[in-house]
XYZ file of C-alpha atoms in Angstrom:
612
model
C 28.212 130.581 -74.180
C 29.544 132.813 -71.496
C 28.034 136.090 -70.421
C 26.773 138.478 -73.065
C 25.995 141.942 -71.776
C 23.436 143.615 -74.028
C 21.631 146.945 -73.866
C 18.215 145.363 -74.100
C 17.609 144.105 -70.558
C 14.045 144.564 -69.298
C 12.932 144.376 -65.642
C 9.229 143.690 -65.091
C 7.479 144.447 -61.793
C 4.449 142.365 -60.783
C 4.348 143.014 -57.018
C 4.763 140.535 -54.178
C 6.583 140.719 -50.861
C 9.729 142.137 -52.498
C 7.839 145.365 -53.304
C 5.815 145.633 -50.090
C 5.947 148.839 -48.096
C 4.165 150.161 -45.022
C 2.080 153.327 -44.636
C 3.293 156.005 -42.273
C 0.390 155.535 -39.859
C -1.540 152.658 -38.383
C -4.734 153.732 -40.110
C -5.377 151.856 -43.319
C -4.264 148.492 -44.640
C -1.251 146.864 -42.984
C 0.945 147.228 -46.069
C 0.913 148.463 -49.635
C 2.782 147.396 -52.772
C 4.700 150.410 -54.000
C 7.324 151.229 -56.606
C 9.645 148.594 -58.011
C 12.178 147.364 -55.475
C 14.411 146.196 -58.322
C 14.483 149.742 -59.726
C 15.629 151.140 -56.367
C 18.297 148.467 -55.924
C 19.702 148.687 -59.456
C 19.729 152.494 -59.679
C 21.435 152.770 -56.291
C 24.122 150.241 -57.216
C 24.648 151.109 -60.906
C 23.441 154.679 -61.649
C 24.533 154.355 -65.303
C 22.557 151.155 -65.921
C 20.680 151.572 -69.201
C 18.042 148.867 -68.984
C 14.302 149.430 -68.953
C 11.697 149.064 -66.192
C 8.060 148.212 -66.741
C 5.240 147.645 -64.233
C 2.711 145.006 -65.310
C 0.803 144.881 -62.018
C 1.310 145.483 -58.292
C -0.338 142.529 -56.611
C 0.224 140.002 -53.872
C 1.117 136.892 -55.845
C -1.873 134.985 -54.447
C -4.068 137.560 -56.217
C -2.363 137.207 -59.590
C -4.694 135.667 -62.178
C -4.136 134.070 -65.574
C -5.257 137.377 -67.077
C -2.327 139.046 -65.283
C -0.007 136.279 -66.472
C -1.174 136.878 -70.031
C -0.165 140.532 -69.642
C 3.256 139.441 -68.367
C 3.690 137.142 -71.369
C 2.607 139.930 -73.754
C 5.140 142.313 -72.210
C 7.900 139.724 -72.658
C 7.027 138.617 -76.193
C 6.348 142.116 -77.534
C 9.548 143.698 -76.177
C 12.810 143.653 -78.130
C 14.770 142.793 -74.975
C 16.253 139.307 -74.937
C 17.348 139.430 -71.279
C 14.395 139.850 -68.917
C 14.070 139.828 -65.128
C 10.627 139.485 -63.544
C 10.146 140.331 -59.852
C 7.254 138.368 -58.390
C 5.710 137.219 -55.109
C 7.006 133.862 -53.909
C 3.679 132.078 -53.308
C 2.848 131.656 -57.003
C 6.216 132.443 -58.581
C 6.586 128.907 -59.931
C 3.072 128.962 -61.385
C 3.870 132.117 -63.335
C 7.315 130.833 -64.369
C 5.837 127.712 -65.915
C 3.038 129.744 -67.508
C 5.632 131.928 -69.239
C 7.716 128.904 -70.193
C 4.845 127.429 -72.202
C 4.172 130.694 -74.066
C 7.530 132.172 -75.107
C 7.480 132.900 -78.845
C 11.167 133.721 -79.382
C 14.610 133.049 -77.931
C 14.806 135.031 -74.707
C 16.292 134.481 -71.273
C 13.634 135.177 -68.624
C 14.645 135.052 -64.946
C 12.071 135.294 -62.146
C 13.037 136.336 -58.650
C 11.443 137.676 -55.471
C 12.047 137.878 -51.730
C 10.757 136.403 -48.492
C 11.167 139.803 -46.768
C 10.395 143.238 -48.294
C 13.351 145.082 -49.835
C 12.607 147.997 -47.498
C 13.618 145.826 -44.520
C 17.230 145.845 -43.368
C 17.559 142.053 -43.263
C 15.817 141.461 -46.611
C 17.048 138.884 -49.117
C 15.816 141.116 -51.957
C 19.111 142.763 -52.938
C 20.910 139.427 -53.067
C 18.189 137.837 -55.203
C 17.904 140.819 -57.581
C 21.669 140.943 -58.140
C 21.764 137.223 -58.823
C 18.860 137.480 -61.285
C 20.473 140.364 -63.206
C 23.716 138.396 -63.527
C 21.892 135.198 -64.470
C 19.925 136.914 -67.258
C 23.231 137.910 -68.898
C 24.850 134.467 -68.664
C 22.134 131.875 -69.194
C 20.847 130.518 -72.509
C 17.313 131.075 -73.734
C 14.587 129.746 -71.473
C 12.740 130.525 -68.250
C 14.680 130.337 -64.990
C 14.195 130.981 -61.270
C 16.944 132.757 -59.295
C 16.306 132.570 -55.554
C 18.328 131.920 -52.410
C 21.598 131.229 -54.196
C 20.028 128.707 -56.583
C 19.459 129.159 -60.310
C 17.509 126.516 -62.197
C 15.028 126.136 -65.001
C 11.401 126.732 -64.053
C 10.556 123.140 -64.943
C 13.248 121.883 -62.536
C 12.492 124.170 -59.603
C 10.470 123.396 -56.489
C 9.998 124.959 -53.084
C 10.833 123.309 -49.809
C 7.483 123.043 -47.941
C 9.144 123.597 -44.523
C 11.766 126.318 -45.079
C 10.082 128.009 -48.044
C 13.429 128.085 -49.882
C 13.488 127.489 -53.649
C 15.615 124.503 -54.632
C 16.360 122.336 -57.644
C 14.220 119.234 -57.523
C 15.520 115.699 -57.228
C 14.204 112.860 -59.378
C 13.579 109.439 -57.846
C 12.997 106.725 -60.431
C 10.008 104.394 -60.118
C 9.618 101.342 -62.349
C 6.165 99.972 -63.216
C 5.754 96.644 -64.953
C 6.349 97.271 -68.678
C 3.441 95.592 -70.453
C 0.141 95.868 -68.592
C -2.572 93.502 -69.720
C -6.044 94.680 -70.792
C -8.843 95.158 -68.288
C -10.226 91.766 -67.228
C -13.503 90.873 -68.908
C -13.319 93.818 -71.284
C -12.281 94.054 -74.934
C -10.682 97.472 -74.506
C -6.971 97.548 -75.313
C -4.597 100.018 -73.660
C -1.282 100.891 -75.290
C 1.280 102.547 -73.030
C 4.017 104.962 -74.027
C 5.981 106.761 -71.332
C 7.215 110.270 -72.027
C 9.336 112.875 -70.240
C 8.707 116.580 -70.480
C 11.591 118.494 -72.079
C 12.189 122.224 -72.468
C 9.426 124.445 -73.860
C 6.734 121.822 -73.726
C 8.238 119.289 -76.099
C 8.054 115.604 -75.242
C 10.475 112.767 -75.848
C 9.642 109.095 -75.462
C 12.055 107.233 -73.200
C 13.877 104.170 -74.445
C 12.843 102.129 -71.409
C 9.425 101.579 -69.880
C 10.058 103.609 -66.759
C 8.689 106.884 -65.467
C 10.901 109.427 -63.802
C 9.025 111.686 -61.405
C 10.508 114.783 -59.835
C 9.362 117.046 -57.014
C 8.180 119.814 -59.338
C 4.944 117.900 -59.859
C 5.327 118.421 -63.605
C 6.172 115.130 -65.264
C 3.847 113.708 -67.879
C 3.036 110.471 -69.632
C 0.867 109.840 -72.672
C -0.960 106.695 -73.718
C -3.437 105.635 -76.355
C -6.895 104.249 -75.647
C -8.141 101.901 -78.380
C -11.842 100.985 -78.533
C -14.167 99.955 -81.379
C -11.377 100.545 -83.916
C -11.321 104.238 -83.042
C -8.130 105.554 -81.512
C -8.346 108.429 -79.041
C -5.387 110.062 -77.314
C -5.762 110.988 -73.665
C -3.158 112.471 -71.350
C -2.032 111.338 -67.938
C -0.450 113.581 -65.291
C 1.927 112.185 -62.684
C 2.533 114.054 -59.453
C 5.036 113.436 -56.684
C 5.436 115.591 -53.574
C 6.818 114.363 -50.254
C 7.041 110.891 -51.807
C 3.348 110.664 -52.723
C 2.171 109.932 -56.249
C -0.954 111.013 -58.048
C -2.001 109.607 -61.405
C -4.776 111.485 -63.140
C -6.517 110.819 -66.460
C -7.588 114.099 -68.033
C -10.925 112.797 -69.304
C -13.665 113.774 -66.869
C -15.153 110.289 -66.733
C -11.922 108.705 -65.547
C -10.868 108.081 -61.979
C -7.489 108.489 -60.317
C -5.676 107.494 -57.180
C -2.916 108.514 -54.804
C -0.312 106.254 -53.285
C 3.035 106.138 -51.561
C 5.923 104.521 -53.482
C 6.499 101.562 -51.242
C 6.226 97.826 -51.794
C 2.463 98.015 -51.198
C 1.794 100.789 -53.705
C 0.104 100.468 -57.055
C -0.916 102.814 -59.787
C -4.332 101.858 -60.993
C -6.489 103.327 -63.745
C -10.203 102.713 -63.518
C -12.469 102.193 -66.454
C -15.129 104.921 -66.412
C -18.342 103.776 -64.730
C -21.935 104.878 -64.358
C -25.032 103.240 -62.953
C -26.446 102.969 -66.479
C -23.514 100.692 -67.303
C -23.042 98.429 -64.240
C -19.587 99.335 -62.864
C -16.932 96.798 -62.060
C -14.470 98.796 -59.944
C -12.677 95.637 -58.788
C -11.517 95.176 -62.399
C -9.147 98.146 -62.220
C -5.941 98.113 -64.216
C -3.134 97.306 -61.769
C 0.380 98.612 -62.399
C 2.561 97.605 -59.470
C 5.752 99.186 -58.228
C 8.905 97.057 -58.117
C 6.886 94.094 -59.381
C 4.667 93.948 -56.286
C 0.943 93.698 -57.032
C -1.380 95.145 -54.412
C -5.121 94.482 -54.320
C -7.904 96.522 -52.709
C -8.604 95.570 -49.117
C -12.001 94.134 -50.069
C -13.928 92.879 -53.089
C -17.339 94.295 -53.978
C -19.973 91.808 -55.054
C -22.709 92.425 -57.597
C -25.269 92.422 -54.772
C -23.319 95.132 -52.907
C -23.020 97.251 -56.025
C -26.754 96.890 -56.644
C -27.466 97.969 -53.041
C -25.385 101.117 -53.482
C -27.218 101.895 -56.727
C -30.665 101.364 -55.189
C -29.780 103.778 -52.357
C -28.712 106.424 -54.897
C -25.127 106.458 -53.614
C -22.134 107.329 -55.823
C -20.245 104.811 -57.920
C -17.368 103.481 -55.749
C -13.804 104.371 -56.718
C -10.462 103.066 -55.513
C -8.158 105.335 -53.535
C -5.031 104.869 -51.409
C -4.923 106.038 -47.795
C -1.885 107.633 -46.101
C -0.338 104.199 -45.592
C -0.654 103.355 -49.292
C -3.468 100.826 -48.735
C -5.967 100.692 -51.577
C -9.693 100.386 -50.869
C -13.113 101.344 -52.257
C -14.640 104.711 -51.393
C -17.824 106.604 -52.243
C -16.956 110.095 -53.530
C -19.103 113.026 -52.363
C -17.571 116.029 -54.111
C -18.150 119.732 -53.606
C -16.464 122.697 -55.243
C -13.294 122.516 -53.166
C -13.355 119.364 -51.033
C -14.405 115.758 -51.540
C -15.404 113.262 -48.877
C -14.244 109.757 -49.793
C -16.276 107.494 -47.525
C -15.206 103.868 -47.273
C -17.930 101.610 -48.664
C -18.099 99.740 -45.350
C -19.915 102.757 -43.869
C -22.657 102.327 -46.476
C -22.842 98.529 -46.461
C -22.738 97.956 -42.672
C -26.114 98.301 -40.862
C -26.250 101.541 -38.883
C -28.675 103.625 -36.843
C -27.683 106.511 -39.088
C -27.400 105.118 -42.662
C -25.338 107.024 -45.177
C -27.503 109.438 -47.154
C -26.686 111.477 -50.245
C -28.823 114.356 -48.910
C -26.981 114.557 -45.572
C -23.647 114.284 -47.357
C -24.559 117.120 -49.737
C -25.143 119.539 -46.855
C -22.032 118.329 -45.014
C -19.923 118.892 -48.136
C -21.386 122.381 -48.493
C -20.474 123.202 -44.878
C -16.849 122.169 -45.375
C -16.648 123.939 -48.729
C -17.427 127.113 -46.772
C -14.837 126.253 -44.124
C -12.265 125.645 -46.868
C -12.954 129.021 -48.507
C -12.681 130.785 -45.155
C -9.265 129.210 -44.550
C -8.114 130.211 -48.056
C -9.213 133.801 -47.496
C -7.618 134.143 -44.059
C -4.415 132.200 -44.740
C -3.824 133.749 -48.146
C -3.865 130.692 -50.387
C -4.877 127.064 -50.779
C -2.663 124.229 -49.495
C -0.029 122.778 -51.796
C -1.562 119.854 -53.724
C -0.411 116.511 -52.368
C -3.355 114.119 -52.140
C -6.201 115.170 -54.420
C -9.418 113.816 -55.890
C -10.393 115.521 -59.143
C -8.396 118.570 -58.049
C -10.131 118.774 -54.673
C -8.924 118.347 -51.090
C -9.839 114.756 -50.111
C -11.184 113.748 -46.702
C -11.078 109.977 -46.241
C -13.500 108.211 -43.912
C -11.552 105.002 -43.323
C -12.463 101.441 -42.470
C -10.195 101.171 -39.436
C -7.639 103.434 -37.761
C -5.940 106.454 -39.232
C -2.159 106.447 -39.493
C -1.906 108.721 -36.446
C -4.692 108.901 -33.837
C -8.287 109.830 -34.567
C -7.398 111.871 -37.653
C -4.311 112.641 -39.668
C -3.572 115.567 -42.001
C -0.670 116.780 -44.085
C 0.803 120.047 -42.793
C 0.506 122.806 -45.392
C -0.652 120.356 -48.074
C -3.896 118.672 -49.098
C -5.056 115.397 -47.584
C -6.946 114.332 -44.439
C -7.949 110.880 -43.227
C -10.281 109.999 -40.355
C -10.437 106.789 -38.338
C -13.720 104.928 -38.719
C -15.101 105.953 -35.321
C -14.106 109.577 -35.880
C -15.873 109.588 -39.238
C -19.014 108.114 -37.664
C -18.980 110.861 -35.011
C -18.746 113.528 -37.698
C -21.554 112.086 -39.789
C -23.955 111.253 -36.942
C -23.599 114.669 -35.241
C -24.320 116.363 -38.540
C -27.201 114.096 -39.572
C -28.887 114.151 -36.147
C -28.087 117.606 -34.730
C -26.665 119.699 -37.595
C -23.472 120.066 -35.560
C -19.857 119.827 -36.737
C -17.657 117.419 -34.803
C -14.525 119.386 -34.081
C -11.883 116.902 -35.190
C -12.137 117.721 -38.894
C -12.002 121.566 -38.660
C -8.942 121.021 -36.443
C -7.276 118.997 -39.219
C -8.054 121.754 -41.723
C -5.832 123.858 -39.466
C -3.036 121.382 -40.247
C -3.585 121.621 -44.021
C -3.480 125.416 -43.848
C -0.451 125.835 -41.582
C 1.881 127.349 -44.174
C 5.603 127.766 -43.679
C 5.554 131.387 -44.900
C 3.852 132.458 -41.673
C 3.873 129.383 -39.405
C 7.666 129.125 -39.346
C 7.881 132.772 -38.250
C 6.094 132.113 -34.936
C 6.927 128.471 -34.231
C 9.308 127.851 -31.337
C 12.798 126.525 -31.940
C 14.111 123.252 -30.437
C 14.987 122.377 -27.729
C 11.916 124.466 -26.794
C 8.488 122.932 -27.428
C 8.086 122.805 -31.210
C 4.433 121.711 -31.194
C 2.979 124.383 -28.895
C 2.295 126.792 -31.753
C 1.693 124.332 -34.603
C -0.943 122.368 -32.679
C -2.256 125.498 -30.958
C -2.826 126.989 -34.423
C -5.093 124.059 -35.364
C -7.060 124.374 -32.095
C -7.470 128.130 -32.479
C -8.346 128.137 -36.185
C -10.998 125.464 -35.583
C -12.866 127.901 -33.310
C -12.477 130.817 -35.704
C -13.617 128.818 -38.760
C -16.807 127.514 -37.159
C -17.673 130.974 -35.819
C -16.999 132.740 -39.127
C -19.022 130.202 -41.141
C -21.987 130.284 -38.764
C -21.672 126.587 -37.919
C -22.404 125.002 -34.559
C -19.680 122.816 -33.128
C -20.446 119.461 -31.573
C -19.709 118.321 -28.046
C -16.117 117.651 -27.014
C -15.169 115.499 -24.021
C -18.643 115.971 -22.586
C -18.645 119.756 -23.004
C -20.945 121.672 -25.298
C -19.144 123.617 -27.993
C -19.683 126.964 -26.219
C -18.439 125.595 -22.897
C -15.448 124.041 -24.620
C -14.423 127.383 -26.164
C -14.972 129.151 -22.833
C -12.815 126.599 -20.985
C -9.939 127.146 -23.420
C -10.200 130.924 -23.113
C -10.269 130.647 -19.312
C -6.810 129.058 -19.370
C -5.423 132.571 -19.812
C -7.124 133.664 -16.566
C -5.666 130.641 -14.768
C -2.236 131.494 -16.214
C -2.511 135.077 -14.898
C -3.913 134.104 -11.478
C -1.118 131.603 -10.908
C 1.482 134.207 -11.953
C 2.870 132.036 -14.707
C 5.141 133.289 -17.453
C 5.957 132.290 -21.026
C 9.232 130.638 -19.998
C 7.663 128.121 -17.592
C 4.630 127.294 -19.743
C 4.422 127.734 -23.517
C 8.153 127.633 -24.111
C 8.686 124.263 -22.433
C 5.330 122.660 -23.248
C 3.672 123.120 -19.841
C 0.289 124.480 -18.781
C -1.238 125.483 -15.426
C -3.218 122.706 -13.745
C -6.812 122.815 -14.982
C -9.885 120.620 -14.482
C -10.114 119.544 -18.132
C -6.434 118.673 -18.570
C -6.090 121.019 -21.511
C -2.547 121.304 -22.878
C -0.096 124.116 -23.580
C -1.428 124.096 -27.158
C -4.882 124.983 -25.838
C -3.305 127.734 -23.722
C -1.671 129.235 -26.828
C -5.048 129.054 -28.597
C -6.630 130.843 -25.623
C -4.143 133.699 -25.920
C -4.872 133.963 -29.652
C -8.629 134.144 -28.971
C -8.053 137.163 -26.723
C -5.717 138.846 -29.226
C -8.136 138.323 -32.120
C -10.950 140.020 -30.215
C -8.809 143.156 -29.979
C -8.027 143.197 -33.683
C -11.485 143.632 -35.152
C -12.590 142.613 -38.637
C -9.970 141.042 -40.898
C -7.415 140.943 -38.077
C -6.363 137.365 -38.794
C -5.919 137.954 -42.509
C -3.694 140.968 -41.840
C -1.877 139.099 -39.053
C -0.806 136.190 -41.269
C 0.075 138.495 -44.167
C 2.358 140.598 -41.970
C 4.025 137.478 -40.567
C 5.133 136.533 -44.095
C 7.281 139.674 -44.126
C 9.065 138.902 -40.852
C 12.553 137.374 -40.619
C 13.024 133.686 -39.931
C 13.555 133.328 -36.152
C 16.722 131.719 -34.825
C 15.320 131.485 -31.285
C 11.901 131.058 -29.703
C 12.144 134.580 -28.280
C 12.509 135.931 -31.817
C 9.400 133.948 -32.785
C 7.563 135.729 -29.958
C 8.834 139.065 -31.302
C 7.380 138.235 -34.690
C 3.985 137.421 -33.163
C 3.904 140.606 -31.066
C 4.929 142.726 -34.051
C 2.357 141.212 -36.425
C -0.425 141.352 -33.824
C 0.284 145.021 -33.127
C 0.304 146.070 -36.768
C -2.694 143.920 -37.669
C -4.755 145.324 -34.777
C -3.464 148.875 -35.415
C -2.596 149.052 -31.729
C 0.625 148.830 -29.749
C 0.193 145.546 -27.866
C 3.604 145.509 -26.156
C 2.140 146.288 -22.722
C -0.472 143.547 -23.147
C 2.150 140.883 -23.851
C 4.420 142.147 -21.100
C 1.469 141.959 -18.732
C 1.184 138.312 -19.742
C 4.888 137.854 -18.919
C 5.892 137.146 -22.514
C 9.415 138.213 -23.539
C 9.377 141.238 -25.852
C 12.738 142.552 -27.066
C 13.716 146.216 -27.175
C 14.341 145.832 -30.889
C 10.765 144.886 -31.708
C 9.435 147.519 -29.272
C 11.259 150.161 -31.313
C 9.993 148.665 -34.586
C 6.391 148.816 -33.393
C 6.822 152.333 -31.987
C 8.029 153.572 -35.373
C 4.607 152.792 -36.846
C 2.554 154.186 -33.967
C-alpha cells in the first residue's frame, strides 16, 4: 500500500451544507447552494493542483433522490479517475455512500465528506474535512469511505452519533440466539437457518458459529431458507440495531416482524403469515431467545377471541415488543407513514367506545398528515429505530408506558402510550373528532433532531430540558393548526383556551419584569394560575416569533439553525436562536429579544446586521 498520488483525482459536488451560501439581501430564500466549496478550498491551498471538478447536483441532501444517486454513480463509473472525492450534505451522506458502494463497477477509491457548517463561515469544519478526504483518497485501497470529523472508515462501518451529529466508526455488540430453532408448533413447515455477515461490496460470508453480530450501522444481514411442500424458496432477513434496539424483518410482504431490546427478556420471533381466510395462530410464533432466555407474550389468545376479532373486521393480531422489551399482541392499523399498534385488550375488553376499523382509518389519516407536516418543516424523517413495515409505530399499551403517560424516542421512530392515554386519544377522536394533545407532543420528540436542536438547547448546569420539552409543546400547536385539526381539551381547558394560556405566559413574564437568566435559563417560570412550566413559557415565546415570520418561517428557521456552530454555553444557544429567527423572518429581531431581556451578544448583532 502506502499513498499513491495520481493525476486522475476527481472531485464531485452534490450540494449540502458545505456548499451553502447566503444572498446579499434579506429578500429571497434564507440560503442558496452555490459553487463547489471543495474547489475554492483546493485552489486556494494548492493552485497547481491538476485534478478535475464536476457538479452532479446542488441540493440539500434531504432532497437528493435515487435518481440523483444514479447520476453520481454514473459519474464515478464512467470517469477514468481512480481517486474520487464526493462532497455531500450530512443528513443523507451515509445513504448515498452505501448506494455507491453497492454499484461500483471497477476498482476505485471513493471518499465522501461534508460539513456541519458552511465553508463560507469562519468556524466551519469544511476545510479540515476536505483536506482529510483528499489525503484519504490517495492512501486508501479501493472501496467507498467516509472522511468526517477526524474519522475515516468504510461506508459499511460508519454511523452517526444521534446526539452530537458526529460521524464515527460503529461498534459491534455480539448477540447469541439459540442455534437450532425447532419448527413452528402444529405446522409441518421446516425452517433452516444460516447466519451471514455482510462483507465488502455486497458479498456475504457464512459464519462458522451460529451467532449474529449486529453493529450500529443498521446494515447487517442474515439469510435463511423456507422449506414447504418440497419447494425451497429463499427469503432475506434484515437485522437492525440502533441505541441497543433490534429489529428483525422478513422481506416477504406477508411476514411480520418485531422490535426488542437485547436484555434477558428479549426474544426475536418470526411469525408465520396469517390471514382471516386461513385462521391465524399468532401464539405459535417462532421463538429465538437471547442468552438462552425464552420470553412469552404477556397473554395467550384463544380461538374464541380470534373469532371475535375476525367477526368485528379487525386486523390480524401481530406480536410486537414495547420499549421495555415486553412482547404482546397488537392490532396493526397502518397508514402511509405511521402505524397504530393497538393492544388486543382494547378490542376484547367491553367499552363504551368499541374499537372500530372506520374510526381508526380516519385517525391514521390524521396522523399521516401530521407526520408529513413534521417531515416538511424539520427537513427529514426521524432515524429508524422502532418500525413496523417501515412505518413509525405508535403503541397503545395494556398498562403503563415506560415513562409517564407517553414515551417517545428523541430524533428516532417509536412512541408508546399508556392504556388510559390511548383511550383518551381514541374516544376524543371517535366522539368529537378531536385530537388529544399527548400524541402530537410526542411527535415533537421524534422530530427533535440534533442538527438543529443541539444548536439552541441550553448547556448544563443550566436547564437542559427547557428547550427540548418546549419544542414538543410548541410543535404540537403548530402541527394541529397547519393540518386543520382540532385539539382536544387539556386539564379542563378547551384547545383554544389552552393555546391562549400558554401564549399569555409571555405577557406575565413581561409584566413581572422577568429576564431570561431568572426564568428559562434556570428552569423557572412566573407564577401562573395553570401551573404551566418554563417549557410552556419557551413555547409561548416561539408562538410569538413564528407569527412574525410569515409562511414557511419554521422551515427556514430550522434549516438555518443547522448551519450554526455548536454552542459551548447557553448564551451562545440563545445567539443561535436569535440569528436564525432574524434570517428566517427576514427581519432584525435583536430589539425584540432585548426587549424580552434575553442576552444577545455583540457578535451575533454584527452578524445579523451584515445581512440587513
